XYZ file of C-alpha atoms in Angstrom:
679
model
C -58.841 -2.237 -8.759
C -56.309 -3.707 -11.160
C -54.898 -0.261 -11.649
C -54.577 0.125 -7.893
C -52.718 -3.178 -7.634
C -50.421 -2.056 -10.423
C -49.733 1.182 -8.603
C -48.978 -0.709 -5.404
C -46.576 -2.954 -7.317
C -44.885 0.099 -8.767
C -44.743 1.537 -5.261
C -43.117 -1.639 -3.981
C -40.588 -1.427 -6.808
C -39.847 2.188 -5.975
C -39.498 1.379 -2.306
C -37.108 -1.379 -3.221
C -34.861 1.377 -4.476
C -34.418 2.309 -0.803
C -31.431 0.043 -0.873
C -30.819 -0.187 -4.585
C -28.888 3.054 -4.225
C -26.403 0.656 -2.746
C -25.867 -0.189 -6.405
C -23.171 2.437 -6.136
C -22.536 2.607 -2.403
C -23.048 -0.968 -1.250
C -22.569 -2.978 -4.420
C -20.127 -5.817 -4.978
C -18.884 -7.474 -8.132
C -18.004 -11.001 -9.051
C -20.176 -14.096 -9.316
C -21.631 -15.551 -6.146
C -21.891 -19.203 -7.092
C -23.951 -19.988 -4.035
C -25.252 -17.794 -1.229
C -26.781 -18.597 2.163
C -30.532 -18.581 2.729
C -32.181 -15.708 4.596
C -31.391 -15.846 8.313
C -33.941 -17.450 10.641
C -34.896 -14.801 13.179
C -36.869 -14.988 16.449
C -40.551 -14.265 15.874
C -41.581 -10.884 17.226
C -38.033 -9.509 17.248
C -37.044 -6.211 15.652
C -34.887 -8.193 13.227
C -37.904 -10.257 12.159
C -39.954 -7.091 11.715
C -37.122 -5.610 9.657
C -36.963 -8.776 7.565
C -40.613 -8.218 6.669
C -39.828 -4.619 5.672
C -37.002 -5.891 3.504
C -39.147 -8.616 1.930
C -41.938 -6.237 0.976
C -39.844 -3.263 -0.120
C -36.387 -4.458 -1.098
C -36.367 -8.128 -2.000
C -37.915 -7.650 -5.445
C -34.671 -5.938 -6.450
C -32.015 -7.295 -4.086
C -33.356 -10.825 -3.640
C -34.787 -12.356 -0.496
C -31.343 -12.899 1.008
C -29.940 -9.507 -0.129
C -27.436 -11.311 -2.344
C -28.612 -9.555 -5.494
C -31.513 -9.742 -7.907
C -32.595 -8.628 -11.329
C -32.648 -4.920 -10.530
C -29.954 -4.462 -7.883
C -26.766 -6.154 -6.708
C -25.815 -7.846 -3.470
C -25.557 -5.609 -0.427
C -24.408 -8.292 2.005
C -20.732 -7.423 1.692
C -21.092 -3.664 2.086
C -23.688 -3.191 4.828
C -21.148 -3.957 7.595
C -18.985 -1.143 6.246
C -21.664 1.478 6.957
C -22.645 2.912 10.312
C -26.298 3.256 11.311
C -26.048 7.003 10.784
C -24.715 6.485 7.270
C -27.565 4.121 6.422
C -30.079 6.602 7.844
C -28.639 9.402 5.690
C -28.676 7.109 2.668
C -32.358 6.297 3.157
C -33.303 9.897 3.843
C -31.295 11.639 1.119
C -30.995 8.986 -1.553
C -28.332 8.980 -4.210
C -29.848 10.760 -7.209
C -26.676 10.502 -9.268
C -26.795 6.715 -8.863
C -30.498 6.303 -9.488
C -31.643 6.076 -5.897
C -34.345 8.629 -4.967
C -34.697 10.098 -1.505
C -37.086 8.129 0.715
C -37.684 10.313 3.778
C -40.878 8.526 4.861
C -38.972 5.414 5.979
C -38.500 6.609 9.535
C -38.685 5.759 13.196
C -39.421 2.130 14.094
C -39.749 0.893 10.521
C -36.309 2.256 9.670
C -34.807 0.947 12.901
C -36.208 -2.513 12.241
C -34.885 -2.519 8.685
C -31.379 -1.595 9.824
C -31.585 -4.156 12.622
C -32.330 -6.853 10.038
C -29.508 -5.711 7.777
C -27.116 -6.208 10.682
C -27.972 -9.914 10.727
C -26.706 -10.457 7.183
C -23.467 -12.391 7.088
C -20.789 -11.442 4.542
C -19.597 -14.189 2.261
C -16.004 -12.927 2.261
C -16.278 -11.854 -1.390
C -16.113 -15.449 -2.636
C -18.484 -18.206 -3.510
C -19.171 -21.199 -1.283
C -19.638 -23.790 -4.002
C -17.851 -27.095 -3.568
C -16.378 -28.158 -6.894
C -14.498 -31.093 -8.342
C -12.693 -30.688 -11.670
C -10.872 -33.228 -13.799
C -7.519 -32.209 -15.277
C -6.099 -33.193 -18.647
C -3.894 -35.835 -17.023
C -6.908 -37.454 -15.366
C -6.187 -36.163 -11.889
C -8.978 -34.555 -9.893
C -8.892 -31.258 -8.023
C -11.382 -30.608 -5.268
C -12.069 -27.365 -3.482
C -14.144 -24.198 -3.459
C -14.979 -22.366 -6.666
C -14.249 -18.718 -5.941
C -15.537 -17.737 -9.360
C -16.270 -19.487 -12.624
C -17.620 -19.109 -16.122
C -18.317 -21.460 -18.985
C -14.615 -21.561 -19.848
C -12.675 -20.985 -16.624
C -12.656 -21.669 -12.885
C -10.817 -19.939 -10.064
C -10.484 -22.710 -7.461
C -9.286 -22.660 -3.860
C -8.134 -26.239 -3.493
C -8.501 -28.385 -0.427
C -4.694 -28.199 -0.241
C -5.090 -24.409 0.367
C -3.534 -23.606 -3.010
C -5.106 -21.346 -5.635
C -5.679 -22.857 -9.075
C -6.557 -20.914 -12.218
C -8.176 -23.342 -14.632
C -9.227 -23.296 -18.289
C -11.628 -25.745 -19.928
C -10.245 -27.675 -22.884
C -12.072 -29.035 -25.931
C -12.359 -32.368 -24.153
C -14.273 -30.789 -21.290
C -11.393 -31.292 -18.892
C -9.318 -28.484 -17.386
C -5.736 -27.335 -17.498
C -3.891 -25.200 -14.943
C -2.661 -21.814 -16.206
C -0.504 -19.112 -14.662
C 1.837 -16.250 -15.555
C 5.279 -16.881 -17.015
C 6.546 -13.298 -16.579
C 5.222 -11.238 -13.675
C 5.012 -7.541 -12.862
C 5.795 -7.939 -9.159
C 6.091 -4.352 -7.931
C 4.769 -0.867 -8.635
C 7.313 -0.090 -11.366
C 7.879 -3.694 -12.411
C 11.383 -3.708 -10.956
C 12.696 -1.766 -7.980
C 14.739 0.487 -10.299
C 11.770 2.652 -11.326
C 12.373 2.322 -15.076
C 8.972 1.010 -16.253
C 10.739 -1.147 -18.844
C 9.890 -4.736 -19.830
C 11.994 -7.243 -21.754
C 8.885 -8.874 -23.246
C 8.922 -8.950 -27.056
C 5.722 -10.674 -28.165
C 4.094 -7.292 -28.796
C 6.298 -5.295 -31.173
C 6.266 -2.145 -33.230
C 5.364 -4.363 -36.206
C 2.230 -5.911 -34.673
C 1.090 -3.363 -32.069
C -1.541 -2.116 -34.497
C -3.369 -5.420 -33.928
C -3.788 -4.942 -30.176
C -7.278 -5.495 -28.867
C -8.954 -5.589 -25.459
C -8.897 -9.067 -23.924
C -10.912 -8.374 -20.767
C -12.253 -5.521 -18.620
C -12.839 -5.438 -14.876
C -14.813 -2.530 -13.408
C -14.289 -1.430 -9.821
C -17.756 -0.639 -8.458
C -18.038 2.876 -7.086
C -14.531 3.875 -8.154
C -14.116 7.284 -9.776
C -10.598 7.324 -11.185
C -8.285 4.440 -10.343
C -4.652 5.511 -9.921
C -3.190 2.103 -9.120
C -0.803 0.135 -11.272
C -1.928 -3.504 -11.433
C 0.547 -6.000 -9.960
C 0.770 -9.576 -11.278
C 2.384 -12.568 -9.584
C 1.744 -16.310 -10.066
C -1.127 -15.576 -12.419
C -3.008 -13.302 -10.026
C -3.482 -9.571 -10.527
C -3.874 -7.246 -7.547
C -5.395 -3.807 -7.961
C -6.513 -1.226 -5.416
C -8.817 1.679 -4.830
C -9.020 3.568 -1.560
C -9.404 0.955 1.238
C -10.095 -1.784 -1.317
C -8.019 -4.538 -2.874
C -9.124 -6.935 -5.594
C -7.423 -10.163 -6.600
C -8.174 -11.101 -10.223
C -7.399 -13.931 -12.588
C -4.822 -12.145 -14.760
C -5.879 -14.077 -17.856
C -9.619 -13.452 -17.683
C -10.105 -10.560 -15.253
C -12.452 -12.628 -13.100
C -12.555 -11.761 -9.411
C -10.945 -14.148 -6.941
C -11.417 -12.137 -3.754
C -12.164 -8.608 -2.629
C -11.060 -6.889 0.582
C -12.685 -3.657 1.694
C -13.084 -1.501 4.750
C -15.093 1.671 5.294
C -13.591 5.054 4.537
C -12.476 7.283 7.371
C -14.885 10.096 8.188
C -13.341 13.531 8.805
C -10.156 12.764 6.906
C -8.344 15.411 4.835
C -5.914 14.859 1.971
C -5.731 13.082 -1.366
C -6.940 9.759 0.025
C -10.369 11.342 0.475
C -10.726 11.575 -3.310
C -10.010 7.868 -3.734
C -6.271 7.948 -4.466
C -4.430 4.686 -3.843
C -1.648 3.598 -6.153
C -1.299 -0.110 -5.475
C 0.211 -2.914 -3.469
C 3.513 -4.608 -2.738
C 3.922 -8.400 -2.659
C 6.195 -10.692 -0.672
C 5.788 -14.330 0.311
C 2.167 -15.053 1.132
C 1.223 -11.420 1.774
C -0.152 -8.398 -0.056
C 0.751 -5.026 1.488
C -1.216 -1.812 1.030
C -1.939 1.456 2.823
C -5.347 2.647 3.993
C -6.751 6.153 3.770
C -6.184 6.770 7.507
C -2.437 6.066 7.233
C -2.324 2.416 8.275
C -0.204 -0.268 6.625
C -1.965 -3.614 6.313
C -0.970 -7.103 5.214
C -3.492 -9.404 3.516
C -3.221 -13.087 2.767
C -2.502 -13.432 -0.954
C -4.758 -16.466 -1.401
C -7.820 -15.429 0.601
C -7.588 -11.659 1.131
C -7.885 -12.119 4.898
C -6.293 -9.449 7.095
C -3.019 -10.737 8.584
C -1.782 -7.657 10.456
C -2.297 -3.917 10.654
C 0.105 -1.194 11.804
C -0.577 2.550 12.076
C 1.907 4.666 10.139
C 0.742 7.868 11.815
C -2.258 9.435 13.548
C -4.608 10.631 10.828
C -6.030 13.245 13.225
C -2.697 15.066 12.722
C -3.502 15.627 9.026
C -1.893 12.420 7.784
C -3.311 10.125 5.116
C -1.750 7.509 2.825
C -1.982 6.800 -0.908
C 1.285 5.251 -2.183
C 2.190 1.688 -3.104
C 4.674 0.229 -0.583
C 8.119 -1.086 -1.577
C 9.511 -4.493 -0.582
C 13.219 -4.633 0.251
C 14.505 -7.916 1.664
C 12.391 -8.910 4.664
C 11.007 -5.378 5.012
C 8.055 -3.521 3.560
C 8.635 0.224 3.284
C 6.034 2.957 3.048
C 5.861 6.708 2.730
C 3.074 8.995 3.869
C 0.732 11.666 2.532
C -0.278 14.935 4.131
C 2.331 17.430 2.941
C -0.355 19.724 1.520
C -1.926 19.704 4.985
C 1.276 20.533 6.888
C 1.991 17.019 8.199
C 5.672 16.135 8.752
C 6.790 13.545 6.226
C 8.671 10.314 6.795
C 9.680 6.974 5.300
C 9.292 3.917 7.554
C 10.256 0.238 7.318
C 8.301 -2.656 8.818
C 8.872 -6.360 9.330
C 6.885 -8.316 6.743
C 5.951 -11.078 9.173
C 4.757 -9.071 12.164
C 4.259 -5.482 10.983
C 6.689 -4.262 13.649
C 8.353 -0.942 12.825
C 12.096 -1.299 12.208
C 13.160 2.280 11.475
C 11.838 5.677 10.474
C 13.472 8.527 8.550
C 11.903 11.964 9.001
C 12.101 14.129 5.886
C 12.230 17.334 7.931
C 14.503 17.525 10.992
C 13.266 18.694 14.355
C 14.491 22.090 15.593
C 18.093 21.676 16.729
C 18.781 18.638 14.567
C 21.199 18.798 11.596
C 19.409 20.425 8.670
C 17.013 22.409 10.836
C 19.140 25.512 10.226
C 17.599 25.549 6.727
C 14.271 26.471 8.354
C 14.457 30.000 9.706
C 11.132 30.651 11.374
C 8.058 28.850 12.720
C 7.324 27.073 9.448
C 9.263 24.034 10.667
C 6.401 23.283 13.047
C 4.143 22.260 10.131
C 6.712 21.505 7.464
C 5.205 19.125 4.902
C 7.719 16.947 3.086
C 5.303 14.128 2.210
C 6.596 10.874 0.735
C 3.496 9.726 -1.077
C 5.069 7.993 -4.067
C 6.922 4.674 -4.195
C 10.694 4.765 -3.826
C 13.314 2.757 -5.705
C 16.028 0.348 -4.563
C 19.485 -0.517 -5.907
C 20.407 -4.021 -4.765
C 24.073 -3.702 -5.768
C 24.538 -0.442 -3.846
C 22.075 -1.586 -1.152
C 20.483 1.851 -1.181
C 16.877 3.059 -1.079
C 16.033 6.248 -2.977
C 12.855 8.054 -1.973
C 11.393 11.251 -3.459
C 10.215 13.937 -1.027
C 7.383 16.414 -1.466
C 6.881 20.143 -1.008
C 7.223 22.211 2.169
C 4.176 23.678 3.911
C 2.483 25.867 3.356
C 2.859 25.178 -0.325
C 2.704 28.638 -1.916
C 3.862 30.896 0.928
C 7.452 30.851 2.197
C 7.346 33.793 4.624
C 7.448 31.642 7.774
C 10.221 29.359 6.518
C 13.182 31.326 5.084
C 15.959 29.001 3.958
C 16.268 25.923 1.764
C 13.808 23.844 3.850
C 15.574 20.471 3.807
C 14.792 17.774 2.889
C 11.686 18.883 1.028
C 11.676 18.725 -2.797
C 14.621 16.332 -2.627
C 15.556 12.746 -3.254
C 17.047 11.058 -0.191
C 19.343 8.015 -0.322
C 18.820 5.780 2.702
C 20.601 2.788 4.228
C 17.980 -0.001 4.271
C 19.492 -1.562 7.386
C 19.113 1.533 9.556
C 17.120 4.115 7.620
C 19.951 6.611 8.037
C 20.657 9.202 5.370
C 23.511 8.455 2.951
C 23.098 11.572 0.815
C 20.465 13.907 -0.541
C 19.946 16.174 -3.519
C 17.495 19.053 -3.351
C 15.918 19.992 -6.675
C 13.928 23.042 -5.553
C 15.199 24.813 -2.424
C 12.605 26.978 -0.637
C 9.806 25.886 -2.931
C 6.843 28.276 -3.230
C 5.217 26.661 -6.305
C 4.455 23.141 -5.014
C 7.153 21.639 -7.239
C 7.537 18.479 -5.165
C 9.965 15.793 -6.323
C 7.426 12.998 -6.725
C 8.261 12.106 -10.328
C 9.713 8.578 -10.043
C 13.537 8.601 -10.044
C 14.843 6.028 -12.551
C 18.023 4.123 -11.730
C 20.025 3.750 -14.944
C 23.359 2.115 -15.701
C 24.800 3.885 -18.752
C 27.922 5.450 -20.209
C 28.667 8.981 -19.040
C 31.659 10.957 -20.228
C 33.003 7.776 -21.801
C 32.783 5.705 -18.614
C 30.129 3.352 -17.233
C 28.221 5.171 -14.509
C 25.429 4.445 -12.054
C 22.956 7.220 -12.749
C 19.674 8.530 -11.472
C 17.426 10.397 -13.916
C 14.331 12.413 -13.074
C 12.133 14.742 -15.094
C 11.308 16.943 -12.142
C 8.010 18.712 -11.685
C 9.877 22.042 -11.704
C 10.630 21.708 -15.445
C 14.277 20.555 -15.337
C 15.570 17.131 -16.378
C 18.268 15.970 -13.930
C 21.022 13.380 -14.144
C 22.756 12.482 -10.853
C 25.447 10.029 -9.825
C 23.410 7.759 -7.569
C 26.441 6.505 -5.669
C 26.938 9.895 -4.020
C 24.219 12.298 -5.216
C 26.583 14.413 -7.311
C 24.856 16.614 -9.882
C 25.996 15.713 -13.412
C 23.587 17.431 -15.752
C 20.355 19.384 -15.940
C 18.388 21.381 -18.469
C 14.774 22.444 -19.125
C 12.626 19.798 -20.779
C 9.528 21.958 -21.275
C 9.157 24.844 -23.689
C 7.731 27.059 -20.914
C 9.895 27.634 -17.842
C 9.971 31.098 -16.257
C 10.365 30.636 -12.482
C 14.119 30.005 -12.932
C 16.635 31.026 -15.578
C 18.838 27.955 -15.302
C 20.916 25.809 -12.945
C 24.254 26.482 -11.274
C 27.164 24.051 -11.809
C 26.004 22.382 -8.574
C 22.457 21.966 -9.902
C 20.845 24.701 -7.828
C 18.106 26.634 -9.679
C 18.742 30.280 -10.455
C 15.423 31.744 -9.353
C 13.888 34.499 -11.455
C 12.168 37.181 -9.330
C 8.529 38.123 -9.735
C 6.927 34.698 -9.983
C 5.831 34.038 -6.389
C 2.124 33.793 -5.634
C 0.369 37.073 -4.846
C -3.109 37.950 -3.633
C -3.893 39.254 -7.110
C -2.453 36.214 -8.876
C 0.936 35.833 -10.578
C 1.968 33.830 -13.603
C 4.696 31.190 -13.393
C 5.734 28.378 -15.696
C 5.343 25.462 -15.330
C 2.015 25.552 -13.532
C 1.431 23.829 -10.199
C 0.747 20.413 -11.764
C 4.264 20.635 -13.121
C 6.024 20.004 -16.395
C 5.521 16.381 -15.362
C 4.255 14.799 -12.162
C 3.983 11.509 -10.246
C 2.944 9.343 -13.221
C 5.691 7.072 -14.464
C 8.431 7.774 -16.965
C 10.330 4.966 -18.714
C 13.966 4.305 -19.580
C 14.609 1.901 -22.466
C 18.193 0.524 -22.532
C 17.799 -0.646 -26.144
C 16.974 2.799 -27.517
C 18.852 4.720 -24.780
C 15.866 7.047 -24.579
C 13.941 8.341 -21.580
C 10.202 8.660 -22.214
C 8.202 11.240 -20.267
C 4.660 12.557 -20.472
C 5.290 16.310 -20.316
C 3.059 19.335 -19.937
C 3.786 22.725 -21.536
C 1.500 24.897 -19.460
C 1.810 28.041 -17.362
C -0.333 28.840 -14.351
C -1.673 31.630 -12.201
C -0.613 31.274 -8.560
C -2.875 33.105 -6.118
C -1.901 33.601 -2.493
C -4.387 33.050 0.340
C -3.018 33.611 3.830
C -4.156 30.825 6.128
C -3.138 29.477 9.545
C -2.329 25.834 10.074
C -5.385 23.935 11.319
C -6.031 20.300 12.028
C -8.558 18.917 9.590
C -7.823 21.584 6.961
C -5.560 22.023 3.965
C -2.407 24.122 4.173
C -1.755 25.079 0.559
C -1.464 28.807 1.168
C -3.355 29.628 -1.989
C -4.755 28.294 -5.222
C -3.755 27.888 -8.836
C -5.287 27.707 -12.279
C -4.053 27.353 -15.857
C -3.079 30.600 -17.506
C -5.485 30.989 -20.449
C -3.013 33.298 -22.176
C -0.256 30.662 -22.042
C -2.057 27.367 -22.264
C -0.166 24.288 -23.324
C -0.796 20.631 -23.900
C 0.342 17.142 -23.067
C 3.361 15.996 -25.117
C 5.029 12.586 -24.968
C 8.748 13.216 -25.353
C 11.714 10.874 -25.794
C 14.889 12.373 -24.324
C 18.551 11.709 -24.918
C 19.828 11.918 -21.333
C 23.316 12.830 -22.552
C 22.058 16.118 -23.989
C 18.641 16.560 -22.380
C 17.157 17.178 -25.833
C 14.004 15.542 -27.155
C 14.793 13.087 -29.963
C 11.112 12.960 -30.839
C 7.859 14.271 -29.430
C 4.233 13.315 -29.817
C 1.718 16.094 -29.015
C -1.698 14.999 -27.804
C -5.187 16.412 -28.076
C -6.785 17.510 -24.827
C -6.795 20.004 -21.977
C -3.713 18.513 -20.259
C -5.888 17.238 -17.410
C -4.739 13.609 -17.692
C -1.999 11.950 -15.654
C -1.194 8.845 -17.657
C 2.241 7.287 -17.292
C 4.536 5.511 -19.752
C 5.747 1.942 -20.333
C 8.399 0.876 -22.858
C 9.357 -2.632 -23.940
C 12.071 -4.578 -25.699
C 9.541 -5.018 -28.497
C 10.191 -1.417 -29.522
C 6.870 -0.067 -28.232
C 6.010 2.843 -25.947
C 2.562 2.607 -24.327
C 0.817 5.487 -22.615
C -2.491 6.942 -21.538
C -3.243 9.816 -23.895
C -4.825 13.156 -23.063
C -7.898 12.481 -25.206
C -8.922 9.422 -23.179
C -7.270 6.842 -25.412
C -4.726 4.212 -24.485
C -2.082 4.305 -27.179
C 1.167 2.884 -28.537
C 4.037 4.571 -30.374
C 7.257 3.386 -31.980
C 9.986 3.618 -29.344
C 12.642 4.778 -31.838
C 10.691 7.277 -33.898
C 7.562 8.211 -31.958
C 5.351 7.161 -34.861
C 1.806 6.444 -33.623
C 1.057 2.732 -33.957
C -2.313 2.136 -32.302
C -4.898 3.627 -29.972
C -8.019 2.442 -28.202
C -10.533 5.054 -27.092
C -11.711 4.483 -23.504
C -13.387 7.909 -23.063
C -11.723 8.093 -19.633
C -8.830 10.393 -18.735
C -5.926 8.245 -17.512
C -4.632 8.743 -13.966
C -2.387 5.703 -13.797
C 0.595 4.019 -15.415
C 0.528 0.864 -17.583
C 2.290 -2.455 -17.016
C 2.807 -5.721 -18.903
C 3.072 -9.435 -18.135
C 3.005 -12.859 -19.775
C 0.064 -15.126 -18.883
C -0.512 -18.555 -20.419
C 2.277 -17.679 -22.881
C 0.470 -14.556 -24.093
C 1.719 -11.012 -23.460
C -0.829 -8.696 -21.877
C -0.672 -4.960 -21.318
C -2.926 -3.682 -18.546
C -3.857 -0.195 -17.413
C -6.440 1.514 -15.233
C -8.643 3.908 -17.196
C -11.345 5.577 -15.141
C -12.961 2.873 -12.999
C -11.885 0.056 -15.334
C -8.883 -2.215 -15.509
C -8.401 -3.076 -19.190
C -6.051 -5.800 -20.416
C -4.914 -5.760 -24.049
C -3.217 -8.396 -26.151
C -2.795 -9.686 -29.674
C -5.550 -11.698 -31.394
C -5.378 -15.426 -30.707
């Protein structure tokens, strides 16, 4: 009999796993300081019957109020994000990769009652509900709600509606902490240089770097966002999610999330989202279904939402917006699915659209003559990376992606403007000032998404306003950003076969025989490019431009396909060429000559996409191809330090000063890791 009871207890535990699969799908993170009691439900109702199902099968893991237990986390926050059909599939199929077995015998009325009960659970908003009073060093008292806390810190929403980050002192009282130097936008500044003037971490002490805290994003696969820090708070995103963290401890302050869009196509489906923009009391981000949303910076509450485009037309969104004046500006994804690209500006207060620039003209408009054929109907030209802004010239510069379909140009003879270009826009009107096209009539998916860096430097003995980009097509370009004039260009990879050089105007001299074929054709660089969207860095102290490069050739295979809604429009496939494989190399370029002053080869299969940060402390920081986060001497390239994360980087690092300590933060896999010097 005892054995039977034991088996029944085991059975109850196993049944509790019905919802413990939500450990991956419905889990939340952060401390819930206090959670509400189970809801009181009418006797005899389906909700009450479902509550009994939950109590006997799920509560031993998730707790009686579903707020988390010893064996499984809270599901209160995530249940509202799932439809009934999704919950039914979850119960029926399980999630074996996450430890949840299939449970097909929970069916019919029992299942309906369980779901009915789950619908009565009330989200806590991602924060605690604990009333707290803390005494500061000066004797003053702060009262409010503890959003999170540990033995040494408190994240407090005060009764004055201000956010306080607090640290306990030796006396048991608290002091208020914040950041002294922020990283307020995707690239730190609007110039796209990924350079910081912080000097606490130097080439002399970088070897002492150590992890200070780690925050894991539940359910995330590979975070591509750059963390943003302002007023002591870090904001980081995954697809349809935004977290606000204490930048000094990594503790969660709030979490915003919405469900993913079913039936979507494009990169957002895989979880790509590269971050937020900040202005005033708002956080701006894009959603997978091509909406721009504004969240309250203190609470994470939704302030407004504006559609960028109809996702049913093959649009999605992944890029971090850009703040310019009173506007927030966003691009769009969907170029690989044939969607017509654009850049659009919105009022920060209301979300009202102010202007829109289309990256491909309509038939009959200026520039449409560069599209000879029906290809202009599904042209691509996505704008999925963050642009840059020159305040002095009052000009926005935005990179533009490939034409569609990516690998077949038969239906679009001509240069196909403004794809594979950088466009200079008037921020007041969105009208085009000038453009430069790097790869006319692209048939290798060499979009121009590598961030353009705005550099003020000497050129031909005179001070010049420059734009520098290590383009995906394998050429390093220097332009005059006042007018788009081509100044210089040369290959920056050791393997470049699709073109033999550039004309005096900067137009590539295409080498025949490298277009995709049904049998497969080799071209260098491969489709991922000699570099890609991950950030480069210009350091004005060393006058060097640091780029993560890729010396690899590829096989381009043509697959004829019609344009279809809900489908990709690549026109083929690609793979590395095993006979001409290459690797990831960090290179430091002299932009005057285009030559590498030093280079640092890495170990790996060149599958990483880690960007670069350089500082006034003489350090270059980067995600390495072997899964490490590493530092090198900015002048010589000498390796200084590395920390193995065992995750391939798909993001770019940043740095900030918090509580008078310099931190360097980066997303590696599903983790945000902050590094600093020993205290």
